[in-house]
CSV table of C-alpha atoms and ligand atoms in Angstrom, one decimal:
chain,number,residue,atom,x,y,z
A,205,MET,CA,0.0,0.1,-0.1
A,206,LYS,CA,1.3,3.7,-0.8
A,207,LYS,CA,1.4,5.7,2.4
A,208,ILE,CA,-0.2,8.7,2.5
A,209,GLN,CA,2.1,11.8,1.8
A,210,MET,CA,2.4,14.9,3.7
A,211,LYS,CA,3.6,18.3,3.1
A,212,THR,CA,4.5,20.2,6.0
A,213,PRO,CA,6.0,18.5,9.3
A,214,LEU,CA,3.9,18.4,12.3
A,215,VAL,CA,5.6,19.5,15.4
A,216,GLU,CA,5.9,16.6,17.6
A,217,MET,CA,6.4,17.1,21.3
A,218,ASP,CA,7.4,13.7,23.3
A,219,GLY,CA,6.8,13.2,26.8
A,220,ASP,CA,6.8,11.1,29.8
A,221,GLU,CA,6.0,7.9,31.6
A,222,MET,CA,3.1,5.8,30.2
A,223,THR,CA,2.0,8.0,27.9
A,224,ARG,CA,5.4,8.0,26.2
A,225,ILE,CA,5.2,4.5,25.9
A,226,LEU,CA,1.7,4.8,24.4
A,227,TRP,CA,3.1,7.5,22.0
A,228,GLN,CA,5.4,5.0,20.7
A,229,MET,CA,2.7,2.1,20.0
A,230,ILE,CA,0.8,4.5,18.8
A,231,LYS,CA,3.2,5.6,16.0
A,232,ASP,CA,4.2,2.1,15.5
A,233,GLU,CA,0.6,0.5,14.9
A,234,LEU,CA,-1.6,3.2,13.9
A,235,LEU,CA,0.7,5.8,12.0
A,236,LEU,CA,3.7,5.0,10.5
A,237,PRO,CA,2.3,2.0,8.3
A,238,PHE,CA,0.0,4.4,6.9
A,239,VAL,CA,1.2,7.7,6.6
A,240,ASP,CA,4.6,8.8,5.2
A,241,LEU,CA,4.5,10.8,8.8
A,242,LYS,CA,6.7,13.8,8.7
A,243,THR,CA,7.6,15.5,11.9
A,244,GLU,CA,10.0,17.9,13.5
A,245,TYR,CA,10.6,16.1,16.6
A,246,TYR,CA,11.1,17.6,20.4
A,247,ASP,CA,11.6,15.6,23.3
A,248,LEU,CA,9.9,17.1,26.3
A,249,GLY,CA,10.3,14.3,28.3
A,250,LEU,CA,11.9,15.5,31.7
A,251,PRO,CA,15.4,14.2,31.3
A,252,GLU,CA,15.7,16.1,28.2
A,253,ARG,CA,13.8,19.0,29.5
A,254,GLU,CA,16.8,18.9,32.4
A,255,ARG,CA,19.3,18.8,30.0
A,256,THR,CA,18.6,21.7,27.8
A,257,LYS,CA,17.8,23.4,31.0
A,258,ASP,CA,13.9,23.7,29.6
A,259,GLN,CA,15.1,25.0,26.0
A,260,VAL,CA,13.7,22.1,24.2
A,261,THR,CA,10.0,23.3,25.7
A,262,ILE,CA,10.7,26.8,24.3
A,263,ASP,CA,12.1,25.7,21.0
A,264,SER,CA,9.1,23.3,20.5
A,265,ALA,CA,6.2,26.1,21.2
A,266,ASN,CA,8.3,28.5,18.6
A,267,ALA,CA,8.3,25.6,16.2
A,268,ASN,CA,4.8,25.6,16.9
A,269,LYS,CA,4.4,28.9,16.0
A,270,LYS,CA,6.6,28.7,12.6
A,271,TYR,CA,4.4,25.2,11.5
A,272,GLY,CA,1.2,26.0,13.0
A,273,VAL,CA,0.2,22.6,14.6
A,274,ALA,CA,1.7,20.5,16.9
A,275,VAL,CA,0.9,17.2,19.0
A,276,LYS,CA,2.0,16.7,22.3
A,277,CYS,CA,2.4,14.1,24.9
A,278,ALA,CA,1.5,14.5,28.4
A,279,THR,CA,4.4,15.6,30.3
A,280,ILE,CA,5.6,15.7,34.1
A,281,THR,CA,5.0,18.9,35.9
A,282,PRO,CA,7.5,18.7,38.3
A,283,ASN,CA,7.0,18.8,41.9
A,284,LYS,CA,9.4,18.6,45.1
A,285,GLN,CA,9.1,14.7,44.7
A,286,ARG,CA,10.0,14.8,40.9
A,287,VAL,CA,12.9,16.8,41.8
A,288,GLU,CA,14.0,14.1,43.8
A,289,GLU,CA,13.2,11.1,41.7
A,290,TYR,CA,14.8,12.7,38.3
A,291,ASN,CA,17.7,14.4,40.2
A,292,LEU,CA,16.6,18.0,38.7
A,293,THR,CA,18.9,21.0,39.0
A,294,GLU,CA,15.7,23.3,39.2
A,295,MET,CA,11.8,23.0,39.4
A,296,TRP,CA,11.1,23.3,35.8
A,297,LYS,CA,7.9,24.9,35.1
A,298,SER,CA,4.8,23.3,33.6
A,299,PRO,CA,5.5,22.9,29.8
A,300,ASN,CA,2.1,23.4,29.1
A,301,GLY,CA,2.3,26.9,30.9
A,302,THR,CA,5.4,27.4,29.1
A,303,ILE,CA,3.8,26.5,25.6
A,304,ARG,CA,0.3,28.6,26.3
A,305,ALA,CA,2.5,31.7,27.7
A,306,ILE,CA,4.3,31.7,24.0
A,307,LEU,CA,1.3,30.7,21.9
A,308,ASP,CA,-1.2,32.8,24.1
A,309,GLY,CA,-4.1,30.6,23.4
A,310,THR,CA,-7.4,29.2,24.7
A,311,VAL,CA,-7.9,25.2,25.7
A,312,PHE,CA,-10.9,23.9,24.1
A,313,ARG,CA,-11.7,20.2,25.7
A,314,ALA,CA,-14.3,18.1,24.4
A,315,PRO,CA,-15.4,14.1,25.4
A,316,ILE,CA,-15.4,11.4,23.0
A,317,LEU,CA,-18.6,9.7,23.0
A,318,ILE,CA,-19.7,6.2,22.7
A,319,ASP,CA,-22.8,4.3,22.6
A,320,SER,CA,-22.3,2.1,25.4
A,321,ILE,CA,-21.2,4.5,27.7
A,322,LYS,CA,-24.2,6.8,28.6
A,323,PRO,CA,-23.5,10.2,30.2
A,324,ALA,CA,-24.8,11.1,33.7
A,325,VAL,CA,-27.0,13.4,32.2
A,326,ARG,CA,-29.7,11.7,30.4
A,327,ASN,CA,-30.4,14.2,27.7
A,328,TRP,CA,-26.6,14.8,26.5
A,329,LYS,CA,-26.2,13.4,23.2
A,330,LYS,CA,-23.5,15.3,21.4
A,331,PRO,CA,-20.2,16.8,23.1
A,332,ILE,CA,-20.0,19.7,25.4
A,333,THR,CA,-16.8,21.3,24.5
A,334,ILE,CA,-15.4,23.8,27.4
A,335,ALA,CA,-13.2,26.6,26.7
A,336,ARG,CA,-11.3,27.6,29.5
A,337,HIS,CA,-9.7,31.3,29.4
A,338,ALA,CA,-6.1,30.3,31.0
A,339,TYR,CA,-5.0,33.4,32.2
A,340,GLY,CA,-5.3,35.5,35.2
A,341,ASP,CA,-8.5,36.2,37.6
A,342,VAL,CA,-7.8,34.2,40.9
A,343,TYR,CA,-4.8,32.1,39.3
A,344,LYS,CA,-3.0,35.4,39.3
A,345,SER,CA,-4.5,36.8,42.6
A,346,THR,CA,-2.6,38.7,45.7
A,347,GLU,CA,-4.3,37.7,48.8
A,348,TYR,CA,-4.1,38.9,52.2
A,349,ARG,CA,-5.2,37.6,55.4
A,350,VAL,CA,-6.5,40.4,57.7
A,351,PRO,CA,-5.2,39.9,61.3
A,352,TYR,CA,-7.4,42.4,62.8
A,353,PRO,CA,-9.6,45.5,62.2
A,354,GLY,CA,-8.5,48.0,59.6
A,355,LYS,CA,-9.3,49.7,56.4
A,356,ALA,CA,-8.8,47.9,52.8
A,357,GLU,CA,-8.3,50.1,49.9
A,358,LEU,CA,-8.1,49.4,46.5
A,359,LEU,CA,-5.4,51.9,44.8
A,360,PHE,CA,-4.3,52.1,41.3
A,361,THR,CA,-1.4,54.2,40.5
A,362,ALA,CA,-1.3,55.4,36.9
A,363,GLU,CA,1.9,55.8,34.8
A,364,ASN,CA,1.0,59.7,35.0
A,365,GLY,CA,0.5,59.7,38.5
A,366,GLU,CA,-3.2,59.6,38.7
A,367,GLN,CA,-4.7,57.8,41.5
A,368,PHE,CA,-7.7,55.8,42.1
A,369,ARG,CA,-8.8,54.9,45.3
A,370,GLU,CA,-11.8,53.4,46.9
A,371,THR,CA,-13.0,51.6,50.3
A,372,ILE,CA,-12.9,47.8,50.0
A,373,TYR,CA,-14.3,47.4,53.4
A,374,ASP,CA,-14.0,48.9,56.7
A,375,PHE,CA,-12.8,45.9,58.9
A,376,GLU,CA,-14.1,45.6,62.4
A,377,CYS,CA,-12.5,42.0,63.0
A,378,GLY,CA,-10.3,39.9,61.2
A,379,GLY,CA,-10.9,38.5,57.7
A,380,VAL,CA,-9.7,37.5,54.1
A,381,LEU,CA,-8.9,39.8,51.1
A,382,GLN,CA,-8.1,39.1,47.5
A,383,GLY,CA,-7.1,41.2,44.6
A,384,GLN,CA,-7.2,39.9,41.0
A,385,TYR,CA,-7.0,41.1,37.5
A,386,ASN,CA,-6.9,40.4,34.1
A,387,LYS,CA,-5.7,42.4,30.9
A,388,ASP,CA,-8.1,43.7,28.1
A,389,SER,CA,-5.5,42.0,25.3
A,390,SER,CA,-5.8,38.4,26.9
A,391,ILE,CA,-9.7,38.8,27.2
A,392,GLU,CA,-9.5,39.9,23.6
A,393,SER,CA,-7.3,36.6,22.4
A,394,PHE,CA,-9.4,34.5,24.5
A,395,ALA,CA,-12.7,35.8,22.6
A,396,ARG,CA,-11.0,35.6,18.9
A,397,SER,CA,-10.0,32.1,19.7
A,398,CYS,CA,-13.5,31.0,20.9
A,399,PHE,CA,-15.0,32.5,17.7
A,400,GLN,CA,-12.5,31.0,15.5
A,401,TYR,CA,-12.9,27.6,17.3
A,402,ALA,CA,-16.8,27.9,16.8
A,403,ILE,CA,-16.2,28.6,13.0
A,404,ASP,CA,-13.3,25.5,12.5
A,405,THR,CA,-16.0,23.2,14.1
A,406,LYS,CA,-19.1,24.6,12.9
A,407,GLN,CA,-20.6,24.7,16.5
A,408,ASP,CA,-22.5,27.1,18.2
A,409,LEU,CA,-20.6,29.3,21.1
A,410,TRP,CA,-22.4,30.3,24.6
A,411,PHE,CA,-20.4,32.5,27.0
A,412,ALA,CA,-21.6,33.4,30.6
A,413,THR,CA,-20.0,35.7,33.5
A,414,LYS,CA,-21.6,37.1,36.6
A,415,ASP,CA,-22.0,40.6,34.8
A,416,THR,CA,-25.1,41.6,37.0
A,417,ILE,CA,-22.9,41.2,40.2
A,418,SER,CA,-19.4,42.2,38.7
A,419,LYS,CA,-20.4,45.5,36.8
A,420,LYS,CA,-16.8,46.1,35.7
A,421,TYR,CA,-14.7,43.3,35.8
A,422,ASP,CA,-17.1,40.6,34.2
A,423,GLN,CA,-19.0,43.1,32.5
A,424,THR,CA,-15.6,43.8,30.9
A,425,PHE,CA,-15.5,40.3,29.4
A,426,LYS,CA,-19.1,40.2,28.1
A,427,LEU,CA,-18.7,43.8,26.1
A,428,THR,CA,-15.3,42.5,24.8
A,429,PHE,CA,-16.9,39.4,23.4
A,430,GLN,CA,-19.9,41.0,21.9
A,431,ASP,CA,-17.7,43.9,20.4
A,432,ILE,CA,-15.6,41.6,18.8
A,433,PHE,CA,-18.3,39.4,17.8
A,434,ASP,CA,-20.1,42.1,15.8
A,435,LYS,CA,-17.0,43.7,14.3
A,436,GLU,CA,-15.1,40.3,13.1
A,437,TYR,CA,-17.2,37.5,13.0
A,438,LYS,CA,-20.9,38.0,13.2
A,439,GLU,CA,-21.0,37.7,9.4
A,440,LYS,CA,-19.4,34.4,9.2
A,441,PHE,CA,-21.5,32.9,11.9
A,442,ASP,CA,-24.8,34.1,10.2
A,443,GLU,CA,-23.6,32.9,6.8
A,444,MET,CA,-22.9,29.4,8.4
A,445,GLY,CA,-26.0,29.3,10.4
A,446,ILE,CA,-24.4,28.9,14.0
A,447,GLU,CA,-25.0,31.3,17.0
A,448,TYR,CA,-23.1,32.9,19.5
A,449,PHE,CA,-25.4,33.1,22.9
A,450,TYR,CA,-24.4,35.1,26.0
A,451,THR,CA,-26.0,34.7,29.1
A,452,LEU,CA,-25.6,34.7,33.0
A,453,ILE,CA,-23.1,32.1,34.4
A,454,ASP,CA,-26.2,30.3,36.9
A,455,ASP,CA,-28.4,30.7,33.9
A,456,ALA,CA,-25.7,28.9,31.5
A,457,VAL,CA,-25.3,26.1,34.1
A,458,ALA,CA,-29.1,25.4,34.2
A,459,ARG,CA,-29.3,25.3,30.2
A,460,VAL,CA,-26.4,23.1,29.9
A,461,ILE,CA,-27.7,20.2,32.3
A,462,ARG,CA,-31.0,20.6,30.1
A,463,SER,CA,-29.6,20.9,26.8
A,464,GLU,CA,-28.3,17.8,24.2
A,465,GLY,CA,-24.7,19.2,24.0
A,466,GLY,CA,-23.1,20.0,20.5
A,467,TYR,CA,-21.9,23.3,21.3
A,468,ILE,CA,-18.8,25.1,23.0
A,469,TRP,CA,-19.3,26.7,26.5
A,470,ALA,CA,-16.6,29.5,26.7
A,471,CYS,CA,-15.6,30.0,30.4
A,472,LYS,CA,-13.9,32.4,32.6
A,473,ASN,CA,-10.5,30.9,33.7
A,474,TYR,CA,-12.3,29.5,37.3
A,475,ASP,CA,-15.5,28.5,35.9
A,476,GLY,CA,-13.5,26.6,33.0
A,477,ASP,CA,-11.4,24.7,35.7
A,478,VAL,CA,-14.6,23.6,37.5
A,479,MET,CA,-17.1,23.2,34.9
A,480,SER,CA,-14.5,20.8,32.9
A,481,ASP,CA,-14.0,18.4,35.3
A,482,MET,CA,-17.8,17.9,36.1
A,483,VAL,CA,-18.5,17.9,32.1
A,484,SER,CA,-15.8,15.2,31.8
A,485,THR,CA,-16.9,13.2,34.7
A,486,ALA,CA,-20.5,13.2,33.6
A,487,PHE,CA,-19.6,12.1,30.2
A,488,GLY,CA,-17.3,9.1,31.4
A,489,SER,CA,-13.9,9.7,31.7
A,490,LEU,CA,-10.8,11.6,31.8
A,491,ALA,CA,-9.2,9.2,29.1
A,492,MET,CA,-11.5,10.1,26.9
A,493,MET,CA,-11.3,13.6,27.0
A,494,THR,CA,-9.4,15.3,23.8
A,495,SER,CA,-7.7,18.9,24.2
A,496,VAL,CA,-6.6,21.6,21.7
A,497,LEU,CA,-4.6,25.1,22.5
A,498,VAL,CA,-5.5,27.5,19.8
A,499,SER,CA,-4.1,30.7,19.4
A,500,PRO,CA,-5.8,33.7,18.5
A,501,ASP,CA,-3.8,33.9,15.3
A,502,GLY,CA,-4.5,30.3,14.4
A,503,ASN,CA,-2.1,28.1,16.1
A,504,TYR,CA,-3.1,24.3,17.1
A,505,GLU,CA,-1.6,22.3,19.6
A,506,TYR,CA,-3.0,18.8,20.2
A,507,GLU,CA,-2.8,16.7,23.4
A,508,ALA,CA,-4.8,14.3,25.7
A,509,ALA,CA,-6.5,16.1,28.6
A,510,HIS,CA,-5.1,13.4,31.2
A,511,GLY,CA,-1.5,13.7,32.7
A,512,THR,CA,1.4,10.7,32.4
A,513,VAL,CA,-0.6,8.0,34.4
A,514,THR,CA,2.2,7.7,37.0
A,515,ARG,CA,0.2,4.8,38.6
A,516,HIS,CA,0.5,2.8,35.5
A,517,TYR,CA,3.9,3.2,34.4
A,518,TYR,CA,5.3,2.2,38.0
A,519,ARG,CA,3.2,-1.1,37.3
A,520,TYR,CA,4.4,-1.0,33.5
A,521,LEU,CA,8.3,-0.6,34.9
A,522,LYS,CA,7.6,-3.7,36.9
A,523,GLY,CA,6.9,-5.8,34.3
A,524,GLU,CA,3.0,-6.2,35.0
A,525,ASP,CA,0.6,-5.9,32.4
A,526,THR,CA,-1.4,-2.3,32.0
A,527,SER,CA,-4.4,-1.5,30.2
A,528,THR,CA,-4.0,2.3,29.8
A,529,ASN,CA,-6.4,4.2,27.4
A,530,PRO,CA,-4.6,5.5,24.6
A,531,MET,CA,-7.9,7.0,23.1
A,532,ALA,CA,-7.4,10.7,24.0
A,533,THR,CA,-3.5,10.5,22.8
A,534,ILE,CA,-4.8,8.6,19.5
A,535,TYR,CA,-7.5,11.4,19.0
A,536,ALA,CA,-4.5,14.5,19.5
A,537,TRP,CA,-2.7,12.9,16.5
A,538,SER,CA,-5.8,12.4,14.5
A,539,GLY,CA,-6.6,16.0,15.3
A,540,ALA,CA,-3.4,17.3,14.4
A,541,LEU,CA,-3.2,15.2,11.2
A,542,ARG,CA,-6.8,16.4,10.1
A,543,LYS,CA,-5.5,20.3,11.0
A,544,ARG,CA,-2.5,19.7,8.7
A,545,GLY,CA,-4.6,18.3,6.2
A,546,GLU,CA,-7.0,20.9,6.0
A,547,LEU,CA,-4.0,23.8,6.3
A,548,ASP,CA,-2.0,21.9,3.2
A,549,GLU,CA,-5.2,20.6,1.1
A,550,LEU,CA,-4.4,17.2,1.6
A,551,PRO,CA,-7.9,15.5,1.5
A,552,GLU,CA,-6.2,11.8,1.8
A,553,LEU,CA,-4.7,13.0,5.0
A,554,GLN,CA,-8.0,14.5,6.4
A,555,ALA,CA,-9.7,11.3,5.6
A,556,PHE,CA,-7.1,9.1,7.0
A,557,ALA,CA,-7.5,10.9,10.3
A,558,ASP,CA,-11.6,10.2,10.0
A,559,LYS,CA,-10.9,6.5,9.3
A,560,LEU,CA,-8.7,6.4,12.4
A,561,GLU,CA,-11.2,8.0,14.8
A,562,GLU,CA,-14.0,5.9,13.0
A,563,ALA,CA,-11.5,2.6,13.7
A,564,CYS,CA,-11.4,3.5,17.3
A,565,ILE,CA,-15.3,4.0,17.9
A,566,ASP,CA,-15.8,0.6,16.3
A,567,THR,CA,-13.4,-0.8,18.6
A,568,LEU,CA,-15.2,0.3,21.5
A,569,ASN,CA,-18.6,0.0,20.0
A,570,ASP,CA,-17.3,-3.8,19.5
A,571,GLY,CA,-16.9,-4.1,23.5
A,572,ILE,CA,-13.1,-4.0,23.1
A,573,MET,CA,-11.6,-1.7,25.5
A,574,THR,CA,-9.2,-0.8,28.4
A,575,LYS,CA,-9.9,-1.6,31.9
A,576,ASP,CA,-11.2,2.2,32.6
A,577,LEU,CA,-14.1,2.2,30.5
A,578,VAL,CA,-15.5,-1.4,31.2
A,579,GLY,CA,-16.7,-0.4,34.4
A,580,LEU,CA,-18.4,2.5,32.8
A,581,VAL,CA,-20.2,0.4,30.4
A,582,SER,CA,-23.9,0.8,30.6
A,583,GLU,CA,-26.6,-2.4,31.2
A,584,GLY,CA,-27.3,-4.4,28.1
A,585,TYR,CA,-23.9,-4.0,26.4
A,586,THR,CA,-20.5,-6.1,26.8
A,587,ALA,CA,-17.3,-5.3,27.3
A,588,THR,CA,-14.3,-6.9,27.6
A,589,ALA,CA,-10.9,-5.5,28.9
A,590,VAL,CA,-7.7,-5.7,26.9
A,591,ASN,CA,-4.3,-4.2,27.4
A,592,SER,CA,-3.2,-1.2,26.0
A,593,ILE,CA,-1.1,-2.7,22.9
A,594,GLY,CA,-4.2,-5.5,22.5
A,595,PHE,CA,-6.3,-2.5,22.0
A,596,ILE,CA,-4.2,-0.7,19.5
A,597,LYS,CA,-4.0,-3.5,17.5
A,598,ALA,CA,-7.6,-4.1,17.5
A,599,ILE,CA,-7.9,-0.6,16.1
A,600,ARG,CA,-5.2,-1.6,13.7
A,601,GLU,CA,-7.3,-4.4,12.4
A,602,ARG,CA,-9.9,-2.0,11.7
A,603,LEU,CA,-8.1,0.7,10.2
A,604,GLU,CA,-6.6,-1.5,7.9
A,605,LYS,CA,-10.1,-2.6,6.7
A,606,LYS,CA,-11.4,0.7,6.2
A,607,LEU,CA,-7.7,2.0,4.2
A,608,ALA,CA,-7.9,-1.0,1.8
B,248,NAP,P1,-3.5,11.3,35.2
B,248,NAP,O1,-2.0,11.1,34.9
B,248,NAP,O2,-4.3,12.0,34.8
B,248,NAP,O3,-3.9,9.9,36.2
B,248,NAP,C1,-4.7,10.2,37.0
B,248,NAP,C2,-5.3,8.9,37.3
B,248,NAP,O4,-6.5,8.9,36.5
B,248,NAP,C3,-4.8,7.4,36.8
B,248,NAP,O5,-4.0,6.8,38.0
B,248,NAP,C4,-5.7,6.6,36.2
B,248,NAP,O6,-6.5,6.1,37.2
B,248,NAP,C5,-6.7,7.6,35.9
B,248,NAP,N1,-6.6,8.0,34.2
B,248,NAP,C6,-6.0,9.0,33.3
B,248,NAP,N2,-5.7,8.6,32.3
B,248,NAP,C7,-5.8,7.7,32.0
B,248,NAP,C8,-6.0,6.7,31.0
B,248,NAP,N3,-5.3,7.4,29.6
B,248,NAP,N4,-6.1,5.5,31.0
B,248,NAP,C9,-6.8,4.8,32.1
B,248,NAP,N5,-6.6,5.5,33.1
B,248,NAP,C10,-6.2,7.0,33.1
B,248,NAP,O7,-3.0,12.4,36.7
B,248,NAP,P2,-2.0,12.5,37.8
B,248,NAP,O8,-1.6,11.4,38.3
B,248,NAP,O9,-2.6,13.6,38.5
B,248,NAP,O10,-0.7,13.0,37.3
B,248,NAP,C11,0.6,12.3,36.6
B,248,NAP,C12,1.4,13.2,36.0
B,248,NAP,O11,1.1,13.7,34.9
B,248,NAP,C13,1.7,14.3,37.0
B,248,NAP,O12,3.3,14.4,36.7
B,248,NAP,C14,1.5,15.6,36.2
B,248,NAP,O13,2.4,16.8,36.3
B,248,NAP,C15,1.2,15.0,34.7
B,248,NAP,N6,0.2,15.8,34.2
B,248,NAP,C16,0.3,16.4,33.0
B,248,NAP,C17,-0.5,17.1,32.2
B,248,NAP,C18,-0.3,17.4,30.9
B,248,NAP,O14,1.0,17.2,30.3
B,248,NAP,N7,-1.2,17.8,30.1
B,248,NAP,C19,-1.8,16.9,32.6
B,248,NAP,C20,-2.3,16.8,34.1
B,248,NAP,C21,-1.3,15.9,35.1
B,248,NAP,P3,-6.2,4.6,38.4
B,248,NAP,O15,-4.7,4.9,38.7
B,248,NAP,O16,-7.1,4.8,39.2
B,248,NAP,O17,-6.6,3.7,36.9
B,249,MG,MG1,-9.5,21.4,37.8
């Protein structure tokens, strides 16, 4: 069989632990036999980040900017214990944080749905994609534990010396204080990434804040979205028959639960943190959650939403059989290949990505799955647990038939 050709390389960001093992299996079994795979390889595994003083992460993000599309394996974000385990000279920052800072993007997370695993919310029929603003607010806040009575003020001093000052609270006892911020530029990129992704995936976009209570902070988010929508995206949305819908966050939560899914839900940073865990759990499993970082100027980085699955890796190292779910990592590859195919006008490559995903879904619908999923299968369906390589080989069998 002639291999499917590519034009531009994908930026390949390898990672750590169990997902690094899966990465190689996916390439060997599902990609290399069928695609003349062109990648520019960056090893973001912790040993290489240590060796290069994390330069490799920065280089990979710049390559993502240069070529437009990257596929990333899960990576360890070092903590104290990892510094010892890997003998690190520094507690290197989260690669995802570094990449996000360079690309200035928004993260979109969508679940993979299959017939035999029913969402906990009965009426959800289509995926709900969460778009989380990954900058500022409470994640970059300054906090103070008020020890005794006193006056708290909000003070802003402009570059020209002008001042804004307002009393937050006259404390008659101890309490707590928090100062948070966001930037117009970041809110604007967030909005553009969301509108762009809605167009890319032909889905409605919902956005919600608490602007009735937060009359300046959240109001700014609301107005920024509306302004950018009206000026830059409304025409295209109308043409495509998709909708931008704004509501209050509490109303949005109620509507999401009553909906059948099939839209993008843009969330401020904290809302996105909380709601994405709720949505992914209600849909089934973190191992079935895809994730893509989209920058406002149209760069894409595809990955799985889960981590490096450390517990399975330690078992793997002891020679034990592991049944780690590779679905989200396979979808990171198929998403990246499809996008590359779109950008380079390679219909064959796009079709390959579709068939690879179909082969995955067929395998699961045939009841062949990893252990984590078997426990979630609804009554009336049968499922058999296989190990990771067994699962990948079952996908390969089905993929070969589709490509023949
Ligand atoms: P994790 O790797 O997502 O795993 C947490 C648990 O979820 C696993 O122990 C496993 O449960 C289950 N799980 C997750 N993915 C699975 C899969 N594909 N197949 C089957 N089960 C799966 O999170 P973590 O243990 O908190 O973090 C491990 C490392 O990953 C950390 O070093 C962290 O820094 C890193 N991390 C990286 C990223 C990223 O690169 N995007 C994201 C999150 C975490 P059972 O053990 O019960 O089977
Ligand atoms: Mg969270």
